[in-house]
Tab-separated table of C-alpha atoms in Angstrom:
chain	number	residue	atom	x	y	z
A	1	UNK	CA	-147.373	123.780	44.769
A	2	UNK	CA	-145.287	123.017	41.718
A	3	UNK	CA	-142.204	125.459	41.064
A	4	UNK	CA	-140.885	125.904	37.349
A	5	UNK	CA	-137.177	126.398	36.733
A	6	UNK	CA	-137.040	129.750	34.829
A	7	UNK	CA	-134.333	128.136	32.492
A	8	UNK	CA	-133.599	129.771	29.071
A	9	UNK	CA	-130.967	128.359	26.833
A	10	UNK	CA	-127.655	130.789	26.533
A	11	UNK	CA	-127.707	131.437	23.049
A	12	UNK	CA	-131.707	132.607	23.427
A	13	UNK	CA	-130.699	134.553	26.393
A	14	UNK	CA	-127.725	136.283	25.154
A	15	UNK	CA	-130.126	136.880	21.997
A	16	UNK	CA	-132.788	138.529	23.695
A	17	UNK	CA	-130.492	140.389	25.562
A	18	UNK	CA	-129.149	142.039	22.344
A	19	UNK	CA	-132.618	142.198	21.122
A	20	UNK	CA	-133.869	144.285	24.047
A	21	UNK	CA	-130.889	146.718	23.769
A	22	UNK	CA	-131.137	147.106	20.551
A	23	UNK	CA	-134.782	148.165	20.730
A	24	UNK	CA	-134.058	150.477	22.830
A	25	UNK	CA	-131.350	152.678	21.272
A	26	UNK	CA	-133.571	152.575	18.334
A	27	UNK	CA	-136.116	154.016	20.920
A	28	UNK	CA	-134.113	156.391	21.724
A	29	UNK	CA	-132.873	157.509	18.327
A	30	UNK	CA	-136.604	158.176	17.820
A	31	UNK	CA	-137.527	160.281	20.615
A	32	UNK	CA	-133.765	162.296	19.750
A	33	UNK	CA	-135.486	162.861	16.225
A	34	UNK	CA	-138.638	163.873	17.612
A	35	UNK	CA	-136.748	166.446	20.103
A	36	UNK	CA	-134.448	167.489	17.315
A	37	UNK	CA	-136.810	167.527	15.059
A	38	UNK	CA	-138.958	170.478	17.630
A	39	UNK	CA	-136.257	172.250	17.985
A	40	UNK	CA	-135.762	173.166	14.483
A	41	UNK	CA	-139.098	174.121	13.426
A	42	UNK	CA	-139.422	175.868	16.806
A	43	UNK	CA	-136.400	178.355	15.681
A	44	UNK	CA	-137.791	178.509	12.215
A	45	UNK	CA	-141.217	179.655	13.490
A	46	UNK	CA	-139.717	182.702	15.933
A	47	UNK	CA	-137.144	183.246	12.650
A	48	UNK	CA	-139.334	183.389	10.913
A	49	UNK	CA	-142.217	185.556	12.626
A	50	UNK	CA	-144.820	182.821	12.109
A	51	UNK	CA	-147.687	181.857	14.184
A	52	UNK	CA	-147.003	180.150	17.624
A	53	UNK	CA	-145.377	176.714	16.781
A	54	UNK	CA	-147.475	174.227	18.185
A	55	UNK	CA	-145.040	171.297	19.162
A	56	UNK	CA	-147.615	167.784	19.868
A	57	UNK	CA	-149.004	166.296	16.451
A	58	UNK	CA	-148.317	169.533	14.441
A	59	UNK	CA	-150.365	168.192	11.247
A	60	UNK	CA	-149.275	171.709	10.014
A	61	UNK	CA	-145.951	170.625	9.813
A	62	UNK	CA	-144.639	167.251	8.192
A	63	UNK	CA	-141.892	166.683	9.630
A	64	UNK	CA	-142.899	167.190	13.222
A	65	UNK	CA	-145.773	165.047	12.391
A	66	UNK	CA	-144.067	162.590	11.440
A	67	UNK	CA	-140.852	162.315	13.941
A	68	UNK	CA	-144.215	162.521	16.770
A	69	UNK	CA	-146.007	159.133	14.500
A	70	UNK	CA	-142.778	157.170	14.839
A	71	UNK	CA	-142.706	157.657	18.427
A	72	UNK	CA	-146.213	157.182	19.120
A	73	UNK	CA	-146.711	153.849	17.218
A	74	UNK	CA	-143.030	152.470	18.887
A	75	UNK	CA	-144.779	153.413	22.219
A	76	UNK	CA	-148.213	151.736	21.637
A	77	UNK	CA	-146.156	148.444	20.589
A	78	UNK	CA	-143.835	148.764	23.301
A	79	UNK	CA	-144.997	147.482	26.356
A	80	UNK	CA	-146.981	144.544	24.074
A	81	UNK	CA	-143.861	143.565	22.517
A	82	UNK	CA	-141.371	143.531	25.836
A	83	UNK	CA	-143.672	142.208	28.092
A	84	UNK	CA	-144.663	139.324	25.557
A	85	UNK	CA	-141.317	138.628	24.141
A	86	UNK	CA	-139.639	138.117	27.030
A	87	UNK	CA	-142.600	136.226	29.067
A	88	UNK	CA	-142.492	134.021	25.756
A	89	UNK	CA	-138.651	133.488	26.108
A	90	UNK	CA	-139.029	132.110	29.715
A	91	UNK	CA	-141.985	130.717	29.508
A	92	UNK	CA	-141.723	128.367	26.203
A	93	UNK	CA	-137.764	127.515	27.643
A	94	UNK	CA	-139.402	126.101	31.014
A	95	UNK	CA	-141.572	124.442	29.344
A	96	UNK	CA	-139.087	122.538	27.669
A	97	UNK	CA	-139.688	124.491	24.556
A	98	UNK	CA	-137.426	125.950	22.104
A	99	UNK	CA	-137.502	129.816	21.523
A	100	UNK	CA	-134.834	130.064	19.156
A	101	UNK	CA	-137.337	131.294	16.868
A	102	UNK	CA	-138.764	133.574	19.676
A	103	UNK	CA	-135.554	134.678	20.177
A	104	UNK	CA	-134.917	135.408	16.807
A	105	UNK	CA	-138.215	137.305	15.738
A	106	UNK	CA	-137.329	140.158	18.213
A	107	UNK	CA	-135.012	141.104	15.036
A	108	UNK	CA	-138.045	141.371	12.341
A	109	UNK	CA	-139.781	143.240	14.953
A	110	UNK	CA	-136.794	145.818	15.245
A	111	UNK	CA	-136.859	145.800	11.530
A	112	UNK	CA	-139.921	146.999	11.211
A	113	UNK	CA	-139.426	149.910	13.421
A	114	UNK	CA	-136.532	151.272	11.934
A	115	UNK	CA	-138.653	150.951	8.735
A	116	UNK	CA	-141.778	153.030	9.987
A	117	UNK	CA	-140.039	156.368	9.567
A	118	UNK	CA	-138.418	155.984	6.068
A	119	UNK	CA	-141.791	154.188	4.912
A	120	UNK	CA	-143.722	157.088	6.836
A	121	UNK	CA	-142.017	159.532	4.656
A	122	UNK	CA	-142.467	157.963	1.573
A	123	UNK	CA	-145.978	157.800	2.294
A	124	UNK	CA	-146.416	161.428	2.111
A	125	UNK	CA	-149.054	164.049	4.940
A	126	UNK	CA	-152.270	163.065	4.170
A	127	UNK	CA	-154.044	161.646	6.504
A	128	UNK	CA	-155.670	157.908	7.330
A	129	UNK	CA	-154.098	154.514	6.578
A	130	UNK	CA	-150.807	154.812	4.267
A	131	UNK	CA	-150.251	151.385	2.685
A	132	UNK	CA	-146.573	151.861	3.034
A	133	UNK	CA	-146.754	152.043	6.944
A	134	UNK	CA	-148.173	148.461	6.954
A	135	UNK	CA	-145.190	147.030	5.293
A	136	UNK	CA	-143.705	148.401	8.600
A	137	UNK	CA	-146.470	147.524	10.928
A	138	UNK	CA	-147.811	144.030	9.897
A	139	UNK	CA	-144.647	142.381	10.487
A	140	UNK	CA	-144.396	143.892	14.236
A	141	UNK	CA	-148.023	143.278	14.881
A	142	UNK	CA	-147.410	139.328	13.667
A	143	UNK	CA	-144.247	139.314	15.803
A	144	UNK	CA	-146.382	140.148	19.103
A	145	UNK	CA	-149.210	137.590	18.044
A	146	UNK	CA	-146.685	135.055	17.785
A	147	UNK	CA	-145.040	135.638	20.976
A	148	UNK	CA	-148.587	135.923	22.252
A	149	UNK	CA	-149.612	132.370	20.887
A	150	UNK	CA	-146.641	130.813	21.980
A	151	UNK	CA	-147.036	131.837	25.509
A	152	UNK	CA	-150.431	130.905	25.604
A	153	UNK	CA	-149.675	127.789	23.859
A	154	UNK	CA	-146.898	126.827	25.883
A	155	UNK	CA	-149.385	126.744	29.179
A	156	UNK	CA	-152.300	125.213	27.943
């Protein structure tokens, strides 16, 4: 059996590092929103007498529906883009690769999340595809196809 040294260059490491935490307190900004974002239509509602405030994917109310999208699409990327980015850093580096770029597109991917809610509101309530939201979403998707492909590539 052959072992591979799980080697990653310092400056790719140290990147992904900051990467990785960086997605995450932008995670959790979003899911504060959301939360925040409940609790201030729920107190409106019983202020205001009105009908039982429904708190999951209120399309009643915009910006509930909206502080729920941001989380939902960051949670259907996230386990694609961790697992593949960082599989991709280790994998490409023991391969004798070099994941600078790897490293580095972690940062367009963050991008576009922080982008999703301003581009979300901009986009307006109604429903289906809002061309806005891809300016957000293309960029992550290509982010997680190209760690994808250069894992993939990297073994074969």
């Amino acid at each position: 059996m052959t072992g591979v040294a799980l080697a990653v260059e310092d400056g790719v490491l140290k990147e992904g590092v900051f990467v990785t935490v960086v997605f995450f307190v932008v995670y959790y900004a979003m899911l504060i929103n959301q939360s925040v974002t409940s609790k201030i239509l729920a107190k409106k509602y019983h202020k205001n007498d009105k009908k039982k405030f429904v708190r999951y994917y209120n399309a009643d109310e915009p910006e509930m529906l909206r502080a729920d999208r941001v989380v939902g699409n960051t949670m259907e990327q996230l386990g694609p883009f961790v697992v593949l980015y960082w599989l991709s850093l280790f994998i490409v580096s023991a391969k004798g690769g070099d994941a600078t770029y790897l490293a580095k597109s972690g940062w367009i991917y963050i991008l576009g999340r922080v982008l999703y809610f301003p581009l979300f509101l901009m986009s307006g309530t109604k429903r289906g595809i809002k061309p806005l939201i891809l300016l957000a979403t293309v960029p992550c998707y290509l982010v997680i196809g190209y760690c994808g492909y250069s894992l993939v590539s990297s073994v074969l």
